[in-house]
Amino acid sequence: QVQLVESGGNSVQPGGSLRLSCVVSRFRFDVLTLSWYRQPPGKEREFVADTTASGGTVTYADFAKGRFTISTDTSKSTVYLQMNNLGPEDTGVYYCNGKGDWPYGGDFWGQGTQVTVTS
């Protein structure tokens, strides 16, 4: 069974930084498109950023541009989300997602990691 395991969530002060990690196992990492989503308290889950496994194509939500960076390490089957200049509005549960490129298919989610930004 495919596993995506996030880590790195924490409580930080406004202006702080965090790096989230998501390790993928039991699936070919190189055929995945990898994404980060987040769910703020009381709100719907929203897209943050995505990338191909090679890192060649990257997309960001408007709120993430200039502050967040998504990257991959194919040798570790890991996707990262570096988050800088965090604000209270960034509080939420952050989820890793992997979608298998054609013809592999699949849509896999991690369990989430909590990010809290508070003074």
Tab-separated table of N, CA and C in Angstrom:
chain	number	residue	atom	x	y	z
A	1	GLN	N	0.841	-1.187	0.000
A	1	GLN	CA	0.000	0.000	0.000
A	1	GLN	C	0.882	1.244	0.000
A	2	VAL	N	0.529	2.200	-0.853
A	2	VAL	CA	1.301	3.425	-0.966
A	2	VAL	C	1.208	4.210	0.343
A	3	GLN	N	2.333	4.760	0.762
A	3	GLN	CA	2.350	5.591	1.963
A	3	GLN	C	2.987	6.931	1.676
A	4	LEU	N	2.362	7.985	2.181
A	4	LEU	CA	2.931	9.319	2.180
A	4	LEU	C	2.933	9.772	3.634
A	5	VAL	N	4.098	10.083	4.151
A	5	VAL	CA	4.222	10.442	5.555
A	5	VAL	C	4.841	11.833	5.668
A	6	GLU	N	4.035	12.765	6.175
A	6	GLU	CA	4.500	14.140	6.363
A	6	GLU	C	5.147	14.303	7.725
A	7	SER	N	6.034	15.284	7.802
A	7	SER	CA	6.627	15.681	9.074
A	7	SER	C	7.084	17.126	8.964
A	8	GLY	N	7.438	17.698	10.090
A	8	GLY	CA	7.974	19.055	10.099
A	8	GLY	C	7.021	20.116	10.598
A	9	GLY	N	5.761	19.766	10.798
A	9	GLY	CA	4.836	20.741	11.334
A	9	GLY	C	5.198	21.130	12.753
A	10	ASN	N	4.873	22.363	13.107
A	10	ASN	CA	5.248	22.851	14.434
A	10	ASN	C	4.504	24.152	14.703
A	11	SER	N	4.736	24.690	15.869
A	11	SER	CA	4.202	25.996	16.226
A	11	SER	C	5.334	27.009	16.135
A	12	VAL	N	5.102	28.086	15.371
A	12	VAL	CA	6.133	29.109	15.194
A	12	VAL	C	5.519	30.488	15.359
A	13	GLN	N	6.369	31.466	15.574
A	13	GLN	CA	5.921	32.847	15.680
A	13	GLN	C	5.794	33.472	14.294
A	14	PRO	N	4.974	34.503	14.183
A	14	PRO	CA	4.876	35.206	12.889
A	14	PRO	C	6.248	35.639	12.407
A	15	GLY	N	6.466	35.486	11.094
A	15	GLY	CA	7.764	35.798	10.522
A	15	GLY	C	8.716	34.626	10.499
A	16	GLY	N	8.351	33.542	11.161
A	16	GLY	CA	9.217	32.377	11.230
A	16	GLY	C	9.150	31.514	9.992
A	17	SER	N	9.929	30.433	10.014
A	17	SER	CA	10.028	29.516	8.879
A	17	SER	C	9.858	28.077	9.348
A	18	LEU	N	9.384	27.252	8.436
A	18	LEU	CA	9.308	25.813	8.660
A	18	LEU	C	9.598	25.103	7.347
A	19	ARG	N	10.120	23.895	7.455
A	19	ARG	CA	10.268	23.039	6.282
A	19	ARG	C	9.514	21.738	6.530
A	20	LEU	N	8.523	21.504	5.694
A	20	LEU	CA	7.763	20.268	5.764
A	20	LEU	C	8.380	19.238	4.831
A	21	SER	N	8.296	17.980	5.234
A	21	SER	CA	8.796	16.879	4.422
A	21	SER	C	7.694	15.851	4.226
A	22	CYS	N	7.740	15.165	3.101
A	22	CYS	CA	6.785	14.092	2.826
A	22	CYS	C	7.546	12.971	2.127
A	23	VAL	N	7.639	11.847	2.798
A	23	VAL	CA	8.334	10.689	2.255
A	23	VAL	C	7.319	9.744	1.612
A	24	VAL	N	7.606	9.362	0.375
A	24	VAL	CA	6.724	8.459	-0.366
A	24	VAL	C	7.345	7.073	-0.383
A	25	SER	N	6.541	6.071	-0.116
A	25	SER	CA	7.036	4.699	-0.168
A	25	SER	C	6.024	3.805	-0.873
A	26	ARG	N	6.524	2.702	-1.418
A	26	ARG	CA	5.716	1.667	-2.060
A	26	ARG	C	5.062	2.158	-3.344
A	27	PHE	N	5.705	3.120	-4.018
A	27	PHE	CA	5.243	3.585	-5.330
A	27	PHE	C	6.422	4.251	-6.002
A	28	ARG	N	6.457	4.187	-7.319
A	28	ARG	CA	7.541	4.828	-8.047
A	28	ARG	C	7.450	6.338	-7.904
A	29	PHE	N	8.435	6.918	-7.246
A	29	PHE	CA	8.426	8.359	-6.991
A	29	PHE	C	8.507	9.147	-8.291
A	30	ASP	N	9.249	8.641	-9.263
A	30	ASP	CA	9.523	9.418	-10.466
A	30	ASP	C	8.332	9.555	-11.392
A	31	VAL	N	7.244	8.853	-11.152
A	31	VAL	CA	6.062	8.976	-12.007
A	31	VAL	C	4.950	9.748	-11.303
A	32	LEU	N	5.270	10.403	-10.220
A	32	LEU	CA	4.272	11.152	-9.453
A	32	LEU	C	4.350	12.648	-9.736
A	33	THR	N	3.192	13.281	-9.712
A	33	THR	CA	3.110	14.724	-9.533
A	33	THR	C	2.780	14.938	-8.065
A	34	LEU	N	3.595	15.738	-7.394
A	34	LEU	CA	3.516	15.878	-5.934
A	34	LEU	C	3.012	17.263	-5.572
A	35	SER	N	2.096	17.294	-4.627
A	35	SER	CA	1.456	18.543	-4.242
A	35	SER	C	1.422	18.688	-2.734
A	36	TRP	N	1.319	19.928	-2.312
A	36	TRP	CA	0.989	20.261	-0.932
A	36	TRP	C	-0.337	21.002	-0.940
A	37	TYR	N	-1.197	20.604	-0.018
A	37	TYR	CA	-2.457	21.280	0.244
A	37	TYR	C	-2.485	21.659	1.724
A	38	ARG	N	-3.381	22.563	2.067
A	38	ARG	CA	-3.561	22.893	3.479
A	38	ARG	C	-5.029	23.107	3.776
A	39	GLN	N	-5.374	22.915	5.025
A	39	GLN	CA	-6.741	23.134	5.476
A	39	GLN	C	-6.724	24.019	6.710
A	40	PRO	N	-7.020	25.304	6.548
A	40	PRO	CA	-7.100	26.189	7.708
A	40	PRO	C	-8.279	25.787	8.593
A	41	PRO	N	-8.246	26.161	9.854
A	41	PRO	CA	-9.344	25.810	10.765
A	41	PRO	C	-10.685	26.316	10.247
A	42	GLY	N	-11.661	25.436	10.155
A	42	GLY	CA	-13.004	25.815	9.738
A	42	GLY	C	-13.162	26.108	8.258
A	43	LYS	N	-12.132	25.806	7.464
A	43	LYS	CA	-12.194	26.114	6.033
A	43	LYS	C	-11.949	24.863	5.198
A	44	GLU	N	-12.168	25.007	3.894
A	44	GLU	CA	-11.935	23.909	2.973
A	44	GLU	C	-10.435	23.726	2.720
A	45	ARG	N	-10.098	22.522	2.317
A	45	ARG	CA	-8.721	22.253	1.922
A	45	ARG	C	-8.399	23.048	0.661
A	46	GLU	N	-7.184	23.615	0.600
A	46	GLU	CA	-6.808	24.438	-0.542
A	46	GLU	C	-5.430	24.057	-1.055
A	47	PHE	N	-5.233	24.288	-2.328
A	47	PHE	CA	-3.971	23.994	-3.000
A	47	PHE	C	-2.900	24.979	-2.559
A	48	VAL	N	-1.680	24.454	-2.355
A	48	VAL	CA	-0.548	25.303	-1.995
A	48	VAL	C	0.476	25.350	-3.130
A	49	ALA	N	0.938	24.162	-3.552
A	49	ALA	CA	1.974	24.094	-4.587
A	49	ALA	C	2.054	22.676	-5.111
A	50	ASP	N	2.567	22.552	-6.344
A	50	ASP	CA	2.846	21.205	-6.843
A	50	ASP	C	4.076	21.218	-7.720
A	51	THR	N	4.585	19.998	-7.981
A	51	THR	CA	5.787	19.845	-8.784
A	51	THR	C	5.813	18.455	-9.386
A	52	THR	N	6.472	18.334	-10.510
A	52	THR	CA	6.803	17.004	-11.004
A	52	THR	C	7.919	16.443	-10.128
A	53	ALA	N	8.092	15.132	-10.186
A	53	ALA	CA	9.092	14.506	-9.325
A	53	ALA	C	10.497	15.038	-9.610
A	54	SER	N	10.742	15.395	-10.847
A	54	SER	CA	12.056	15.927	-11.218
A	54	SER	C	12.240	17.375	-10.800
A	55	GLY	N	11.135	18.030	-10.429
A	55	GLY	CA	11.204	19.436	-10.065
A	55	GLY	C	11.201	20.371	-11.254
A	56	GLY	N	10.965	19.822	-12.443
A	56	GLY	CA	11.060	20.650	-13.637
A	56	GLY	C	9.883	21.583	-13.846
A	57	THR	N	8.721	21.234	-13.333
A	57	THR	CA	7.521	22.062	-13.486
A	57	THR	C	6.932	22.307	-12.106
A	58	VAL	N	6.807	23.558	-11.737
A	58	VAL	CA	6.363	23.932	-10.397
A	58	VAL	C	5.232	24.950	-10.515
A	59	THR	N	4.229	24.804	-9.664
A	59	THR	CA	3.106	25.740	-9.629
A	59	THR	C	2.828	26.114	-8.183
A	60	TYR	N	2.480	27.387	-7.963
A	60	TYR	CA	2.178	27.875	-6.616
A	60	TYR	C	0.828	28.579	-6.596
A	61	ALA	N	0.139	28.462	-5.476
A	61	ALA	CA	-0.997	29.332	-5.226
A	61	ALA	C	-0.487	30.752	-5.036
A	62	ASP	N	-1.335	31.721	-5.288
A	62	ASP	CA	-0.899	33.117	-5.204
A	62	ASP	C	-0.340	33.453	-3.819
A	63	PHE	N	-0.960	32.936	-2.764
A	63	PHE	CA	-0.506	33.277	-1.413
A	63	PHE	C	0.851	32.682	-1.090
A	64	ALA	N	1.268	31.670	-1.878
A	64	ALA	CA	2.533	30.986	-1.615
A	64	ALA	C	3.705	31.591	-2.403
A	65	LYS	N	3.394	32.296	-3.455
A	65	LYS	CA	4.449	32.829	-4.316
A	65	LYS	C	5.349	33.794	-3.549
A	66	GLY	N	6.641	33.567	-3.653
A	66	GLY	CA	7.614	34.431	-2.994
A	66	GLY	C	7.904	34.065	-1.559
A	67	ARG	N	7.085	33.200	-0.949
A	67	ARG	CA	7.313	32.803	0.448
A	67	ARG	C	7.578	31.301	0.594
A	68	PHE	N	6.933	30.498	-0.231
A	68	PHE	CA	7.041	29.044	-0.129
A	68	PHE	C	7.827	28.507	-1.313
A	69	THR	N	8.559	27.417	-1.079
A	69	THR	CA	9.294	26.747	-2.139
A	69	THR	C	9.075	25.243	-2.028
A	70	ILE	N	8.598	24.645	-3.106
A	70	ILE	CA	8.434	23.191	-3.163
A	70	ILE	C	9.631	22.606	-3.895
A	71	SER	N	10.112	21.479	-3.403
A	71	SER	CA	11.277	20.842	-4.026
A	71	SER	C	11.222	19.343	-3.765
A	72	THR	N	12.043	18.610	-4.473
A	72	THR	CA	12.066	17.162	-4.310
A	72	THR	C	13.497	16.657	-4.181
A	73	ASP	N	13.638	15.507	-3.568
A	73	ASP	CA	14.892	14.766	-3.544
A	73	ASP	C	14.533	13.355	-3.987
A	74	THR	N	14.796	13.051	-5.255
A	74	THR	CA	14.372	11.760	-5.785
A	74	THR	C	15.127	10.605	-5.138
A	75	SER	N	16.352	10.858	-4.666
A	75	SER	CA	17.119	9.797	-4.014
A	75	SER	C	16.500	9.390	-2.681
A	76	LYS	N	15.691	10.280	-2.118
A	76	LYS	CA	15.036	10.006	-0.834
A	76	LYS	C	13.526	9.848	-0.985
A	77	SER	N	13.032	9.912	-2.223
A	77	SER	CA	11.579	9.834	-2.477
A	77	SER	C	10.823	10.809	-1.576
A	78	THR	N	11.332	12.015	-1.527
A	78	THR	CA	10.801	13.007	-0.592
A	78	THR	C	10.480	14.308	-1.317
A	79	VAL	N	9.371	14.909	-0.944
A	79	VAL	CA	9.011	16.238	-1.411
A	79	VAL	C	8.986	17.160	-0.194
A	80	TYR	N	9.499	18.367	-0.390
A	80	TYR	CA	9.613	19.344	0.694
A	80	TYR	C	8.752	20.566	0.405
A	81	LEU	N	8.418	21.265	1.475
A	81	LEU	CA	7.806	22.572	1.347
A	81	LEU	C	8.506	23.493	2.342
A	82	GLN	N	9.330	24.373	1.822
A	82	GLN	CA	9.996	25.387	2.642
A	82	GLN	C	9.059	26.589	2.741
A	83	MET	N	8.737	26.985	3.947
A	83	MET	CA	7.800	28.094	4.160
A	83	MET	C	8.495	29.173	4.965
A	84	ASN	N	8.554	30.375	4.412
A	84	ASN	CA	9.202	31.507	5.061
A	84	ASN	C	8.198	32.616	5.321
A	85	ASN	N	8.559	33.489	6.229
A	85	ASN	CA	7.724	34.644	6.557
A	85	ASN	C	6.284	34.220	6.836
A	86	LEU	N	6.143	33.284	7.713
A	86	LEU	CA	4.816	32.742	8.018
A	86	LEU	C	3.988	33.739	8.808
A	87	GLY	N	2.690	33.697	8.533
A	87	GLY	CA	1.749	34.537	9.260
A	87	GLY	C	0.624	33.693	9.843
A	88	PRO	N	-0.193	34.261	10.731
A	88	PRO	CA	-1.291	33.496	11.334
A	88	PRO	C	-2.213	32.872	10.297
A	89	GLU	N	-2.335	33.486	9.139
A	89	GLU	CA	-3.212	32.949	8.093
A	89	GLU	C	-2.673	31.659	7.492
A	90	ASP	N	-1.438	31.316	7.789
A	90	ASP	CA	-0.852	30.071	7.299
A	90	ASP	C	-1.122	28.896	8.231
A	91	THR	N	-1.769	29.155	9.325
A	91	THR	CA	-2.110	28.080	10.266
A	91	THR	C	-3.054	27.082	9.626
A	92	GLY	N	-2.790	25.802	9.859
A	92	GLY	CA	-3.661	24.760	9.336
A	92	GLY	C	-2.956	23.425	9.300
A	93	VAL	N	-3.668	22.431	8.815
A	93	VAL	CA	-3.085	21.112	8.594
A	93	VAL	C	-2.605	21.047	7.141
A	94	TYR	N	-1.363	20.681	6.981
A	94	TYR	CA	-0.753	20.605	5.651
A	94	TYR	C	-0.672	19.146	5.217
A	95	TYR	N	-1.157	18.899	3.999
A	95	TYR	CA	-1.237	17.542	3.469
A	95	TYR	C	-0.375	17.391	2.221
A	96	CYS	N	0.248	16.258	2.114
A	96	CYS	CA	1.003	15.881	0.931
A	96	CYS	C	0.113	15.007	0.040
A	97	ASN	N	0.205	15.230	-1.253
A	97	ASN	CA	-0.581	14.451	-2.214
A	97	ASN	C	0.318	14.008	-3.361
A	98	GLY	N	0.093	12.788	-3.819
A	98	GLY	CA	0.804	12.290	-4.976
A	98	GLY	C	-0.166	11.707	-5.983
A	99	LYS	N	-0.054	12.146	-7.219
A	99	LYS	CA	-0.892	11.611	-8.291
A	99	LYS	C	-0.004	10.935	-9.323
A	100	GLY	N	-0.340	9.708	-9.638
A	100	GLY	CA	0.444	8.969	-10.600
A	100	GLY	C	0.204	9.472	-12.013
A	101	ASP	N	1.282	9.744	-12.731
A	101	ASP	CA	1.163	10.160	-14.116
A	101	ASP	C	0.646	9.005	-14.970
A	102	TRP	N	0.050	9.352	-16.118
A	102	TRP	CA	-0.413	8.310	-17.038
A	102	TRP	C	0.764	7.450	-17.471
A	103	PRO	N	0.634	6.133	-17.526
A	103	PRO	CA	-0.580	5.332	-17.332
A	103	PRO	C	-0.727	4.755	-15.926
A	104	TYR	N	0.052	5.258	-14.970
A	104	TYR	CA	0.076	4.637	-13.654
A	104	TYR	C	-1.186	4.930	-12.846
A	105	GLY	N	-1.623	6.178	-12.858
A	105	GLY	CA	-2.822	6.512	-12.094
A	105	GLY	C	-2.564	6.548	-10.602
A	106	GLY	N	-3.645	6.732	-9.850
A	106	GLY	CA	-3.555	6.775	-8.401
A	106	GLY	C	-3.610	8.191	-7.878
A	107	ASP	N	-4.156	8.331	-6.692
A	107	ASP	CA	-4.304	9.625	-6.028
A	107	ASP	C	-4.140	9.351	-4.543
A	108	PHE	N	-2.990	9.741	-3.996
A	108	PHE	CA	-2.604	9.308	-2.653
A	108	PHE	C	-2.422	10.513	-1.740
A	109	TRP	N	-2.838	10.340	-0.478
A	109	TRP	CA	-2.746	11.430	0.495
A	109	TRP	C	-1.996	10.970	1.745
A	110	GLY	N	-1.287	11.915	2.340
A	110	GLY	CA	-0.709	11.678	3.644
A	110	GLY	C	-1.703	12.009	4.740
A	111	GLN	N	-1.283	11.832	5.972
A	111	GLN	CA	-2.176	12.017	7.112
A	111	GLN	C	-2.229	13.473	7.585
A	112	GLY	N	-1.303	14.295	7.109
A	112	GLY	CA	-1.289	15.703	7.473
A	112	GLY	C	-0.343	16.014	8.613
A	113	THR	N	0.125	17.251	8.627
A	113	THR	CA	0.982	17.740	9.713
A	113	THR	C	0.526	19.148	10.083
A	114	GLN	N	0.450	19.420	11.374
A	114	GLN	CA	-0.124	20.672	11.867
A	114	GLN	C	0.919	21.786	11.880
A	115	VAL	N	0.531	22.906	11.293
A	115	VAL	CA	1.336	24.124	11.345
A	115	VAL	C	0.522	25.194	12.076
A	116	THR	N	1.100	25.753	13.113
A	116	THR	CA	0.432	26.801	13.874
A	116	THR	C	1.351	28.005	13.944
A	117	VAL	N	0.832	29.145	13.527
A	117	VAL	CA	1.602	30.387	13.571
A	117	VAL	C	0.905	31.323	14.542
A	118	THR	N	1.559	31.573	15.659
A	118	THR	CA	0.949	32.380	16.698
A	118	THR	C	2.015	33.069	17.526
A	119	SER	N	1.678	34.251	18.008
A	119	SER	CA	2.602	34.952	18.886
A	119	SER	C	2.297	34.625	20.337
